Amino acid sequence: MGLSRFFLLALLSLRTLAEDPPESPSQSPALSVQISTSFPSSEIFGVKLVNAVPTLAVLSITNDEPSPINVVFIGGSLWTVPDTPSSPPTPQIVRNLTTTRYNDVSIPAGEKESVEYRFKTELQPQDLLLNLAVVVTDEKGGTFTIPAFNETVAVVERDTSIFDPQIIFLYLFLLALFAGTIYFIYSTWIATLFPPSAGGKKRGGGGGKDASRARASTKGNRKVDPADQMGVAGTDGAPAVVAASGAKAAGATAAYDESWIPE
């Protein structure tokens, strides 16, 4: 029961600090504790909070007390920046950040310890006032809320790259959708305007069969010796083919019926 009341008191301390941002976050009036906050991913132009990307804050806590202290919670909030266009004259809270609980983070007297705090934002690009605070306890069980950071930061969108897996998947999806649309339009409207010709297929098929027969018959023919040719009379009485050998012609004449030949 006492532990639950302690955590509730610490959370209420953070909430009170969030509702009233301090003017000087460098030190606490109750404890001799110094806190400096740095952002490893920050640029020379200031701290940028990239949407959907966790922001890392490193809090360097120096304990100048004669007794050790314990870090219990770190939390924060985002506020509007006064004296800027479309902003109220006094700071207004925009979003409370994640409150992180720490176990077994003790800083001995006269020592310095670095503690990491991560949070993530999903806001419209704008300039905001970032307020961070640390809840610590001393050896007597007292709870203290110490401001850690209170400066203007910029909320920006994440940079996109063509090699981003999400972008590549989006490109593939759009390409497949475009190809499916083109195929649907072609098969629904364009293909019906140019139907295939059935007669052309028949003629093509018949011609192919005749050509096959012609090639087969050509392959089956053999060359005839002129000496074996026999004479055949034409319609005007002139010989159409003259036999090269009289003996072979006579033999050939006897081999067929001459009754059908007209007078």
PDB file of C-alpha atoms in Angstrom:
ATOM      1  CA  MET A   1       0.000   0.000   0.000  1.00  0.00           C
ATOM      2  CA  GLY A   2       2.834   2.398   0.902  1.00  0.00           C
ATOM      3  CA  LEU A   3       4.647   1.593  -2.373  1.00  0.00           C
ATOM      4  CA  SER A   4       1.532   2.336  -4.437  1.00  0.00           C
ATOM      5  CA  ARG A   5       1.088   5.649  -2.658  1.00  0.00           C
ATOM      6  CA  PHE A   6       4.722   6.493  -3.397  1.00  0.00           C
ATOM      7  CA  PHE A   7       4.329   5.832  -7.141  1.00  0.00           C
ATOM      8  CA  LEU A   8       1.103   7.831  -7.185  1.00  0.00           C
ATOM      9  CA  LEU A   9       2.857  10.738  -5.509  1.00  0.00           C
ATOM     10  CA  ALA A  10       5.692  10.601  -8.054  1.00  0.00           C
ATOM     11  CA  LEU A  11       3.266  10.610 -10.974  1.00  0.00           C
ATOM     12  CA  LEU A  12       1.361  13.519  -9.440  1.00  0.00           C
ATOM     13  CA  SER A  13       4.644  15.394  -9.147  1.00  0.00           C
ATOM     14  CA  LEU A  14       5.349  14.902 -12.849  1.00  0.00           C
ATOM     15  CA  ARG A  15       1.819  15.974 -13.727  1.00  0.00           C
ATOM     16  CA  THR A  16       2.131  19.123 -11.620  1.00  0.00           C
ATOM     17  CA  LEU A  17       5.369  19.994 -13.354  1.00  0.00           C
ATOM     18  CA  ALA A  18       3.792  19.383 -16.765  1.00  0.00           C
ATOM     19  CA  GLU A  19       0.923  21.725 -15.969  1.00  0.00           C
ATOM     20  CA  ASP A  20       3.360  24.490 -14.983  1.00  0.00           C
ATOM     21  CA  PRO A  21       6.664  24.370 -16.948  1.00  0.00           C
ATOM     22  CA  PRO A  22       9.595  25.738 -14.951  1.00  0.00           C
ATOM     23  CA  GLU A  23      11.568  28.733 -16.086  1.00  0.00           C
ATOM     24  CA  SER A  24      14.979  27.362 -15.038  1.00  0.00           C
ATOM     25  CA  PRO A  25      15.381  23.577 -15.502  1.00  0.00           C
ATOM     26  CA  SER A  26      19.059  23.444 -14.545  1.00  0.00           C
ATOM     27  CA  GLN A  27      18.694  22.610 -10.846  1.00  0.00           C
ATOM     28  CA  SER A  28      16.222  21.839  -8.084  1.00  0.00           C
ATOM     29  CA  PRO A  29      15.727  24.249  -5.145  1.00  0.00           C
ATOM     30  CA  ALA A  30      15.256  21.326  -2.752  1.00  0.00           C
ATOM     31  CA  LEU A  31      18.201  19.100  -3.743  1.00  0.00           C
ATOM     32  CA  SER A  32      21.707  19.908  -4.864  1.00  0.00           C
ATOM     33  CA  VAL A  33      21.379  17.923  -8.078  1.00  0.00           C
ATOM     34  CA  GLN A  34      22.519  19.115 -11.506  1.00  0.00           C
ATOM     35  CA  ILE A  35      20.954  17.708 -14.700  1.00  0.00           C
ATOM     36  CA  SER A  36      22.074  18.353 -18.255  1.00  0.00           C
ATOM     37  CA  THR A  37      20.251  16.815 -21.231  1.00  0.00           C
ATOM     38  CA  SER A  38      21.711  16.054 -24.639  1.00  0.00           C
ATOM     39  CA  PHE A  39      20.307  14.515 -27.821  1.00  0.00           C
ATOM     40  CA  PRO A  40      22.871  12.412 -29.744  1.00  0.00           C
ATOM     41  CA  SER A  41      20.891  12.644 -32.996  1.00  0.00           C
ATOM     42  CA  SER A  42      20.450  16.416 -32.831  1.00  0.00           C
ATOM     43  CA  GLU A  43      21.865  18.735 -35.480  1.00  0.00           C
ATOM     44  CA  ILE A  44      23.691  22.031 -35.274  1.00  0.00           C
ATOM     45  CA  PHE A  45      20.428  23.801 -36.071  1.00  0.00           C
ATOM     46  CA  GLY A  46      18.717  22.390 -32.979  1.00  0.00           C
ATOM     47  CA  VAL A  47      16.844  19.369 -31.701  1.00  0.00           C
ATOM     48  CA  LYS A  48      14.469  17.711 -34.153  1.00  0.00           C
ATOM     49  CA  LEU A  49      11.780  15.227 -33.169  1.00  0.00           C
ATOM     50  CA  VAL A  50      11.164  12.955 -36.149  1.00  0.00           C
ATOM     51  CA  ASN A  51       7.643  11.555 -36.318  1.00  0.00           C
ATOM     52  CA  ALA A  52       7.367   7.776 -35.829  1.00  0.00           C
ATOM     53  CA  VAL A  53      11.074   7.570 -34.906  1.00  0.00           C
ATOM     54  CA  PRO A  54      12.049   7.186 -31.230  1.00  0.00           C
ATOM     55  CA  THR A  55      14.027  10.156 -29.921  1.00  0.00           C
ATOM     56  CA  LEU A  56      16.879   9.433 -27.525  1.00  0.00           C
ATOM     57  CA  ALA A  57      17.632  11.879 -24.707  1.00  0.00           C
ATOM     58  CA  VAL A  58      20.668  11.311 -22.490  1.00  0.00           C
ATOM     59  CA  LEU A  59      20.326  12.867 -19.025  1.00  0.00           C
ATOM     60  CA  SER A  60      23.585  13.419 -17.147  1.00  0.00           C
ATOM     61  CA  ILE A  61      22.672  13.630 -13.441  1.00  0.00           C
ATOM     62  CA  THR A  62      25.242  14.918 -10.963  1.00  0.00           C
ATOM     63  CA  ASN A  63      24.541  14.305  -7.280  1.00  0.00           C
ATOM     64  CA  ASP A  64      26.049  17.019  -5.095  1.00  0.00           C
ATOM     65  CA  GLU A  65      24.181  15.809  -2.048  1.00  0.00           C
ATOM     66  CA  PRO A  66      26.020  14.198   0.910  1.00  0.00           C
ATOM     67  CA  SER A  67      23.856  11.079   0.484  1.00  0.00           C
ATOM     68  CA  PRO A  68      22.898   8.923  -2.515  1.00  0.00           C
ATOM     69  CA  ILE A  69      19.751   9.512  -4.570  1.00  0.00           C
ATOM     70  CA  ASN A  70      17.617   7.165  -6.657  1.00  0.00           C
ATOM     71  CA  VAL A  71      16.148   7.926 -10.100  1.00  0.00           C
ATOM     72  CA  VAL A  72      12.546   6.729 -10.163  1.00  0.00           C
ATOM     73  CA  PHE A  73      10.745   8.285 -13.133  1.00  0.00           C
ATOM     74  CA  ILE A  74      11.522  10.393 -16.206  1.00  0.00           C
ATOM     75  CA  GLY A  75       8.731  11.994 -18.179  1.00  0.00           C
ATOM     76  CA  GLY A  76       7.891  15.071 -20.166  1.00  0.00           C
ATOM     77  CA  SER A  77       5.441  17.040 -22.261  1.00  0.00           C
ATOM     78  CA  LEU A  78       5.230  19.227 -25.344  1.00  0.00           C
ATOM     79  CA  TRP A  79       3.918  22.796 -25.212  1.00  0.00           C
ATOM     80  CA  THR A  80       3.136  25.551 -27.652  1.00  0.00           C
ATOM     81  CA  VAL A  81       5.778  28.213 -28.113  1.00  0.00           C
ATOM     82  CA  PRO A  82       4.586  31.689 -27.095  1.00  0.00           C
ATOM     83  CA  ASP A  83       5.127  34.747 -29.291  1.00  0.00           C
ATOM     84  CA  THR A  84       4.858  32.718 -32.489  1.00  0.00           C
ATOM     85  CA  PRO A  85       2.231  33.005 -35.248  1.00  0.00           C
ATOM     86  CA  SER A  86      -1.046  31.155 -34.586  1.00  0.00           C
ATOM     87  CA  SER A  87       0.026  30.372 -30.984  1.00  0.00           C
ATOM     88  CA  PRO A  88      -1.614  31.603 -27.766  1.00  0.00           C
ATOM     89  CA  PRO A  89       0.285  34.212 -25.735  1.00  0.00           C
ATOM     90  CA  THR A  90       0.829  31.718 -22.921  1.00  0.00           C
ATOM     91  CA  PRO A  91       2.154  28.150 -23.378  1.00  0.00           C
ATOM     92  CA  GLN A  92      -0.540  25.497 -23.839  1.00  0.00           C
ATOM     93  CA  ILE A  93       0.086  21.777 -23.429  1.00  0.00           C
ATOM     94  CA  VAL A  94      -0.020  19.804 -26.682  1.00  0.00           C
ATOM     95  CA  ARG A  95       0.956  16.266 -25.712  1.00  0.00           C
ATOM     96  CA  ASN A  96       2.167  14.367 -22.662  1.00  0.00           C
ATOM     97  CA  LEU A  97       5.106  12.077 -23.356  1.00  0.00           C
ATOM     98  CA  THR A  98       5.695   8.573 -22.093  1.00  0.00           C
ATOM     99  CA  THR A  99       6.658   8.275 -18.438  1.00  0.00           C
ATOM    100  CA  THR A 100       9.441   5.725 -17.965  1.00  0.00           C
ATOM    101  CA  ARG A 101      10.064   3.990 -14.648  1.00  0.00           C
ATOM    102  CA  TYR A 102      13.627   3.124 -13.581  1.00  0.00           C
ATOM    103  CA  ASN A 103      14.649   0.449 -11.098  1.00  0.00           C
ATOM    104  CA  ASP A 104      17.960   0.281  -9.228  1.00  0.00           C
ATOM    105  CA  VAL A 105      19.348   3.515 -10.676  1.00  0.00           C
ATOM    106  CA  SER A 106      21.237   4.908  -7.696  1.00  0.00           C
ATOM    107  CA  ILE A 107      23.698   7.792  -7.834  1.00  0.00           C
ATOM    108  CA  PRO A 108      26.158   7.956  -4.905  1.00  0.00           C
ATOM    109  CA  ALA A 109      27.079  11.248  -3.292  1.00  0.00           C
ATOM    110  CA  GLY A 110      29.368  13.363  -5.458  1.00  0.00           C
ATOM    111  CA  GLU A 111      28.982  11.035  -8.447  1.00  0.00           C
ATOM    112  CA  LYS A 112      27.597  11.528 -11.941  1.00  0.00           C
ATOM    113  CA  GLU A 113      25.389   9.092 -13.845  1.00  0.00           C
ATOM    114  CA  SER A 114      23.925   9.114 -17.370  1.00  0.00           C
ATOM    115  CA  VAL A 115      20.372   7.873 -17.866  1.00  0.00           C
ATOM    116  CA  GLU A 116      18.703   7.337 -21.255  1.00  0.00           C
ATOM    117  CA  TYR A 117      15.122   8.337 -21.970  1.00  0.00           C
ATOM    118  CA  ARG A 118      13.291   7.513 -25.204  1.00  0.00           C
ATOM    119  CA  PHE A 119      10.007   8.888 -26.513  1.00  0.00           C
ATOM    120  CA  LYS A 120       8.169   9.096 -29.833  1.00  0.00           C
ATOM    121  CA  THR A 121       5.931  11.734 -31.421  1.00  0.00           C
ATOM    122  CA  GLU A 122       3.141  11.737 -34.007  1.00  0.00           C
ATOM    123  CA  LEU A 123       2.333  15.409 -34.599  1.00  0.00           C
ATOM    124  CA  GLN A 124       2.080  17.957 -37.360  1.00  0.00           C
ATOM    125  CA  PRO A 125       5.413  19.575 -38.248  1.00  0.00           C
ATOM    126  CA  GLN A 126       5.832  22.606 -35.996  1.00  0.00           C
ATOM    127  CA  ASP A 127       7.999  24.184 -33.309  1.00  0.00           C
ATOM    128  CA  LEU A 128       7.131  23.175 -29.743  1.00  0.00           C
ATOM    129  CA  LEU A 129       8.500  23.582 -26.248  1.00  0.00           C
ATOM    130  CA  LEU A 130       9.903  20.302 -24.882  1.00  0.00           C
ATOM    131  CA  ASN A 131       9.819  19.913 -21.106  1.00  0.00           C
ATOM    132  CA  LEU A 132      11.515  16.943 -19.379  1.00  0.00           C
ATOM    133  CA  ALA A 133      11.592  16.219 -15.653  1.00  0.00           C
ATOM    134  CA  VAL A 134      13.124  13.608 -13.361  1.00  0.00           C
ATOM    135  CA  VAL A 135      11.598  12.229 -10.162  1.00  0.00           C
ATOM    136  CA  VAL A 136      14.232  11.193  -7.598  1.00  0.00           C
ATOM    137  CA  THR A 137      14.209  10.057  -3.968  1.00  0.00           C
ATOM    138  CA  ASP A 138      16.771  10.527  -1.214  1.00  0.00           C
ATOM    139  CA  GLU A 139      17.820   8.109   1.503  1.00  0.00           C
ATOM    140  CA  LYS A 140      15.078   9.428   3.808  1.00  0.00           C
ATOM    141  CA  GLY A 141      12.344   8.505   1.280  1.00  0.00           C
ATOM    142  CA  GLY A 142      11.613  12.060   0.206  1.00  0.00           C
ATOM    143  CA  THR A 143      10.366  12.540  -3.369  1.00  0.00           C
ATOM    144  CA  PHE A 144      11.658  15.395  -5.525  1.00  0.00           C
ATOM    145  CA  THR A 145      10.820  16.477  -9.051  1.00  0.00           C
ATOM    146  CA  ILE A 146      13.779  18.051 -10.844  1.00  0.00           C
ATOM    147  CA  PRO A 147      13.427  19.851 -14.209  1.00  0.00           C
ATOM    148  CA  ALA A 148      15.822  18.456 -16.829  1.00  0.00           C
ATOM    149  CA  PHE A 149      15.077  20.225 -20.122  1.00  0.00           C
ATOM    150  CA  ASN A 150      12.894  23.120 -21.255  1.00  0.00           C
ATOM    151  CA  GLU A 151      13.771  24.362 -24.740  1.00  0.00           C
ATOM    152  CA  THR A 152      12.217  24.762 -28.177  1.00  0.00           C
ATOM    153  CA  VAL A 153      12.398  21.777 -30.556  1.00  0.00           C
ATOM    154  CA  ALA A 154      11.173  21.139 -34.094  1.00  0.00           C
ATOM    155  CA  VAL A 155       8.765  18.354 -34.978  1.00  0.00           C
ATOM    156  CA  VAL A 156       9.513  17.124 -38.522  1.00  0.00           C
ATOM    157  CA  GLU A 157       8.390  14.346 -40.827  1.00  0.00           C
ATOM    158  CA  ARG A 158      10.524  11.313 -41.526  1.00  0.00           C
ATOM    159  CA  ASP A 159      12.708  11.462 -44.652  1.00  0.00           C
ATOM    160  CA  THR A 160      11.574   9.044 -47.342  1.00  0.00           C
ATOM    161  CA  SER A 161      13.902   6.983 -49.537  1.00  0.00           C
ATOM    162  CA  ILE A 162      13.233   4.932 -52.672  1.00  0.00           C
ATOM    163  CA  PHE A 163      14.971   2.007 -50.945  1.00  0.00           C
ATOM    164  CA  ASP A 164      12.571   2.080 -48.018  1.00  0.00           C
ATOM    165  CA  PRO A 165      10.792  -1.334 -47.845  1.00  0.00           C
ATOM    166  CA  GLN A 166       7.442   0.383 -47.399  1.00  0.00           C
ATOM    167  CA  ILE A 167       8.027   2.551 -50.475  1.00  0.00           C
ATOM    168  CA  ILE A 168       9.156  -0.467 -52.518  1.00  0.00           C
ATOM    169  CA  PHE A 169       6.047  -2.415 -51.498  1.00  0.00           C
ATOM    170  CA  LEU A 170       3.888   0.575 -52.420  1.00  0.00           C
ATOM    171  CA  TYR A 171       5.514   0.794 -55.858  1.00  0.00           C
ATOM    172  CA  LEU A 172       4.985  -2.927 -56.484  1.00  0.00           C
ATOM    173  CA  PHE A 173       1.356  -2.708 -55.389  1.00  0.00           C
ATOM    174  CA  LEU A 174       0.680   0.271 -57.656  1.00  0.00           C
ATOM    175  CA  LEU A 175       2.421  -1.465 -60.568  1.00  0.00           C
ATOM    176  CA  ALA A 176       0.344  -4.623 -60.131  1.00  0.00           C
ATOM    177  CA  LEU A 177      -2.827  -2.539 -59.866  1.00  0.00           C
ATOM    178  CA  PHE A 178      -1.948  -0.647 -63.045  1.00  0.00           C
ATOM    179  CA  ALA A 179      -1.178  -3.876 -64.959  1.00  0.00           C
ATOM    180  CA  GLY A 180      -4.463  -5.443 -63.812  1.00  0.00           C
ATOM    181  CA  THR A 181      -6.409  -2.361 -64.905  1.00  0.00           C
ATOM    182  CA  ILE A 182      -4.779  -2.357 -68.357  1.00  0.00           C
ATOM    183  CA  TYR A 183      -5.529  -6.069 -68.824  1.00  0.00           C
ATOM    184  CA  PHE A 184      -9.143  -5.599 -67.747  1.00  0.00           C
ATOM    185  CA  ILE A 185      -9.624  -2.701 -70.200  1.00  0.00           C
ATOM    186  CA  TYR A 186      -8.040  -4.675 -73.041  1.00  0.00           C
ATOM    187  CA  SER A 187     -10.035  -7.871 -72.480  1.00  0.00           C
ATOM    188  CA  THR A 188     -13.312  -6.004 -71.919  1.00  0.00           C
ATOM    189  CA  TRP A 189     -13.342  -3.358 -74.664  1.00  0.00           C
ATOM    190  CA  ILE A 190     -10.355  -3.529 -77.006  1.00  0.00           C
ATOM    191  CA  ALA A 191     -10.385  -7.304 -77.646  1.00  0.00           C
ATOM    192  CA  THR A 192     -14.091  -7.209 -78.594  1.00  0.00           C
ATOM    193  CA  LEU A 193     -13.421  -4.617 -81.322  1.00  0.00           C
ATOM    194  CA  PHE A 194     -10.980  -6.919 -83.148  1.00  0.00           C
ATOM    195  CA  PRO A 195     -12.431 -10.484 -83.116  1.00  0.00           C
ATOM    196  CA  PRO A 196     -10.301 -13.245 -84.704  1.00  0.00           C
ATOM    197  CA  SER A 197     -11.276 -14.315 -88.328  1.00  0.00           C
ATOM    198  CA  ALA A 198     -12.568 -17.930 -88.500  1.00  0.00           C
ATOM    199  CA  GLY A 199     -12.434 -18.081 -92.346  1.00  0.00           C
ATOM    200  CA  GLY A 200      -8.832 -17.022 -92.398  1.00  0.00           C
ATOM    201  CA  LYS A 201      -7.978 -19.835 -90.068  1.00  0.00           C
ATOM    202  CA  LYS A 202      -9.752 -22.378 -92.334  1.00  0.00           C
ATOM    203  CA  ARG A 203      -8.038 -21.118 -95.445  1.00  0.00           C
ATOM    204  CA  GLY A 204      -4.746 -21.122 -93.677  1.00  0.00           C
ATOM    205  CA  GLY A 205      -5.355 -24.632 -92.404  1.00  0.00           C
ATOM    206  CA  GLY A 206      -6.466 -25.979 -95.834  1.00  0.00           C
ATOM    207  CA  GLY A 207      -3.518 -24.386 -97.542  1.00  0.00           C
ATOM    208  CA  GLY A 208      -1.255 -25.994 -95.046  1.00  0.00           C
ATOM    209  CA  LYS A 209      -2.696 -29.456 -95.730  1.00  0.00           C
ATOM    210  CA  ASP A 210      -2.427 -28.990 -99.524  1.00  0.00           C
ATOM    211  CA  ALA A 211       1.134 -27.867 -99.174  1.00  0.00           C
ATOM    212  CA  SER A 212       1.871 -30.930 -97.060  1.00  0.00           C
ATOM    213  CA  ARG A 213       0.346 -33.214 -99.702  1.00  0.00           C
ATOM    214  CA  ALA A 214       2.309 -31.451-102.436  1.00  0.00           C
ATOM    215  CA  ARG A 215       5.527 -31.868-100.565  1.00  0.00           C
ATOM    216  CA  ALA A 216       4.733 -35.543 -99.928  1.00  0.00           C
ATOM    217  CA  SER A 217       3.913 -36.203-103.588  1.00  0.00           C
ATOM    218  CA  THR A 218       7.053 -34.394-104.686  1.00  0.00           C
ATOM    219  CA  LYS A 219       9.119 -36.536-102.402  1.00  0.00           C
ATOM    220  CA  GLY A 220       7.432 -39.689-103.802  1.00  0.00           C
ATOM    221  CA  ASN A 221       8.178 -38.893-107.522  1.00  0.00           C
ATOM    222  CA  ARG A 222      11.174 -40.471-109.171  1.00  0.00           C
ATOM    223  CA  LYS A 223      13.006 -39.321-112.254  1.00  0.00           C
ATOM    224  CA  VAL A 224      11.876 -41.115-115.532  1.00  0.00           C
ATOM    225  CA  ASP A 225      14.417 -42.246-118.030  1.00  0.00           C
ATOM    226  CA  PRO A 226      13.702 -40.725-121.512  1.00  0.00           C
ATOM    227  CA  ALA A 227      14.339 -44.109-123.058  1.00  0.00           C
ATOM    228  CA  ASP A 228      11.325 -45.541-121.210  1.00  0.00           C
ATOM    229  CA  GLN A 229       8.871 -42.886-122.466  1.00  0.00           C
ATOM    230  CA  MET A 230       6.110 -44.044-124.911  1.00  0.00           C
ATOM    231  CA  GLY A 231       4.350 -42.190-127.659  1.00  0.00           C
ATOM    232  CA  VAL A 232       0.883 -40.753-127.076  1.00  0.00           C
ATOM    233  CA  ALA A 233      -1.085 -39.163-129.862  1.00  0.00           C
ATOM    234  CA  GLY A 234      -2.535 -35.693-129.280  1.00  0.00           C
ATOM    235  CA  THR A 235      -5.943 -34.399-130.399  1.00  0.00           C
ATOM    236  CA  ASP A 236      -4.484 -33.027-133.663  1.00  0.00           C
ATOM    237  CA  GLY A 237      -2.861 -36.351-134.550  1.00  0.00           C
ATOM    238  CA  ALA A 238       0.660 -35.172-133.711  1.00  0.00           C
ATOM    239  CA  PRO A 239       2.590 -37.308-131.287  1.00  0.00           C
ATOM    240  CA  ALA A 240       2.741 -35.752-127.848  1.00  0.00           C
ATOM    241  CA  VAL A 241       5.660 -37.912-126.712  1.00  0.00           C
ATOM    242  CA  VAL A 242       8.004 -39.640-129.144  1.00  0.00           C
ATOM    243  CA  ALA A 243       9.384 -43.029-128.095  1.00  0.00           C
ATOM    244  CA  ALA A 244      13.154 -43.204-128.121  1.00  0.00           C
ATOM    245  CA  SER A 245      13.206 -46.908-128.988  1.00  0.00           C
ATOM    246  CA  GLY A 246      10.936 -48.631-131.477  1.00  0.00           C
ATOM    247  CA  ALA A 247      11.004 -51.915-129.650  1.00  0.00           C
ATOM    248  CA  LYS A 248      10.057 -50.329-126.363  1.00  0.00           C
ATOM    249  CA  ALA A 249       7.295 -48.287-128.046  1.00  0.00           C
ATOM    250  CA  ALA A 250       5.790 -51.393-129.657  1.00  0.00           C
ATOM    251  CA  GLY A 251       5.849 -53.225-126.394  1.00  0.00           C
ATOM    252  CA  ALA A 252       4.238 -50.285-124.696  1.00  0.00           C
ATOM    253  CA  THR A 253       1.497 -50.031-127.371  1.00  0.00           C
ATOM    254  CA  ALA A 254       0.487 -53.583-126.801  1.00  0.00           C
ATOM    255  CA  ALA A 255       0.208 -52.978-123.127  1.00  0.00           C
ATOM    256  CA  TYR A 256      -2.890 -50.729-123.218  1.00  0.00           C
ATOM    257  CA  ASP A 257      -6.379 -50.708-124.862  1.00  0.00           C
ATOM    258  CA  GLU A 258      -6.616 -48.454-127.909  1.00  0.00           C
ATOM    259  CA  SER A 259     -10.439 -48.620-128.201  1.00  0.00           C
ATOM    260  CA  TRP A 260     -10.980 -45.458-126.211  1.00  0.00           C
ATOM    261  CA  ILE A 261      -8.838 -43.291-128.482  1.00  0.00           C
ATOM    262  CA  PRO A 262     -11.137 -41.163-130.767  1.00  0.00           C
ATOM    263  CA  GLU A 263     -10.941 -41.553-134.564  1.00  0.00           C
TER     264      GLU A 263
END
